[in-house]
mmCIF file of C-alpha atoms in Angstrom:
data_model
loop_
_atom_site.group_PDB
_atom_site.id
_atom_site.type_symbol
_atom_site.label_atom_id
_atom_site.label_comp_id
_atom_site.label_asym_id
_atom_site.label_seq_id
_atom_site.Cartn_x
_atom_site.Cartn_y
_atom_site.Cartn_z
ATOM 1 C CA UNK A 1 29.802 -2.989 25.396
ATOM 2 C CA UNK A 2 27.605 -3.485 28.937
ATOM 3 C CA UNK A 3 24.128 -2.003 26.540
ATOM 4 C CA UNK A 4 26.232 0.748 25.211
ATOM 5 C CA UNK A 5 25.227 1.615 21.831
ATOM 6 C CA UNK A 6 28.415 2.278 19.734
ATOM 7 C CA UNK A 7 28.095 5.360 17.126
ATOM 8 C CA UNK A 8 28.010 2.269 14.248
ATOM 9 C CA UNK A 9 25.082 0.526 15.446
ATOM 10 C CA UNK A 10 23.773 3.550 16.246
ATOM 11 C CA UNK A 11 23.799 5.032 12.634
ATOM 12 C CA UNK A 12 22.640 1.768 11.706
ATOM 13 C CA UNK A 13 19.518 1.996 13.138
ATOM 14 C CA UNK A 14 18.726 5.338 12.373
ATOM 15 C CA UNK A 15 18.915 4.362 8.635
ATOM 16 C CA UNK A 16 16.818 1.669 9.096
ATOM 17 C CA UNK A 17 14.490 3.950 10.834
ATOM 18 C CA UNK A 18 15.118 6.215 7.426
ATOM 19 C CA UNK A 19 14.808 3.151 5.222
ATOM 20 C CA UNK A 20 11.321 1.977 7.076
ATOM 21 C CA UNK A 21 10.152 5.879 6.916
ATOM 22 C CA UNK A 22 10.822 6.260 3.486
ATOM 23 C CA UNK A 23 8.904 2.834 2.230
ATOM 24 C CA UNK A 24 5.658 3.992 4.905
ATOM 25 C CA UNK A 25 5.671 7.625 2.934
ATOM 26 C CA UNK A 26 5.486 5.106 -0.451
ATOM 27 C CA UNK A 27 2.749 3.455 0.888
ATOM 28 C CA UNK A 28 1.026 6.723 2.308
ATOM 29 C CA UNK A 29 1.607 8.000 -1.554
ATOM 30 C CA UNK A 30 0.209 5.169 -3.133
ATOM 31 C CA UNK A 31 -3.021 4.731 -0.984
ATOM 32 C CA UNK A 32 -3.601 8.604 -1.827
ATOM 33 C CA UNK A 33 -3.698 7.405 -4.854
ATOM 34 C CA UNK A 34 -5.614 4.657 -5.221
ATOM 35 C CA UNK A 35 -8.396 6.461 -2.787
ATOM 36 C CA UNK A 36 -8.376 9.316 -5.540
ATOM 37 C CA UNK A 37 -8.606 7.155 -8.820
ATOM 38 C CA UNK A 38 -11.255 5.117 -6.844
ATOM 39 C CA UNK A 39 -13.322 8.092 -6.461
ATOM 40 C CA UNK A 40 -13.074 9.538 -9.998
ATOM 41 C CA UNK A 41 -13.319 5.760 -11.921
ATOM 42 C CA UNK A 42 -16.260 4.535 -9.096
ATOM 43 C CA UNK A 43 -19.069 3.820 -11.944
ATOM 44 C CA UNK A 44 -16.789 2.024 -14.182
ATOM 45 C CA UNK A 45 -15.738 -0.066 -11.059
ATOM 46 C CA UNK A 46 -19.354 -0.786 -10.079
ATOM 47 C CA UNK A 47 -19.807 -1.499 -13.226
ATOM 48 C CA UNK A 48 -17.002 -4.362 -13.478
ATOM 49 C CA UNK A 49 -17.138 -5.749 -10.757
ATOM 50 C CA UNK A 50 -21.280 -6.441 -11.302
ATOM 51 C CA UNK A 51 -20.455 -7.864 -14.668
ATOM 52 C CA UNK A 52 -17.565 -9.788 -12.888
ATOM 53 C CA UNK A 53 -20.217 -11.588 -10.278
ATOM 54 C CA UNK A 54 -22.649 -11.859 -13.173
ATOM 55 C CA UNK A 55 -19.920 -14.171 -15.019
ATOM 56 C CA UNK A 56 -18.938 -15.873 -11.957
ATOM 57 C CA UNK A 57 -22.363 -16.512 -10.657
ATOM 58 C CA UNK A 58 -22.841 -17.703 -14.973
ATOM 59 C CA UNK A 59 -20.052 -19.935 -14.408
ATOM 60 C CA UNK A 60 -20.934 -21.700 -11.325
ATOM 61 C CA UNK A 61 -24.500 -22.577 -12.750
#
């Protein structure tokens, strides 16, 4: 071999490069997400998350 990449190991990693790729685009989609449906729900998560530390701060009284 003497560091010679063969043409397997070579297609190997380039779908692992594809596979890697792919899940970061997933990840990219998701966050778009999350960032959008953050902004649009943001009173009814202020909301929750005040009664949330209202019952927790309840709780450890």
């Amino acid at each position: 071999m003497n560091g010679r990449l063969t043409a397997s190991s070579t297609a190997r990693r380039a779908e692992v490069g594809q596979v890697a790729i792919e899940w970061l685009m997933v990840a990219g989609i998701l966050t778009a997400v999350a960032i959008l449906l953050t902004g649009m729900f943001q009173p009814v998560l202020v909301e929750v998350v005040r009664s949330l530390a209202r019952s927790v701060r309840t709780v450890g009284l």
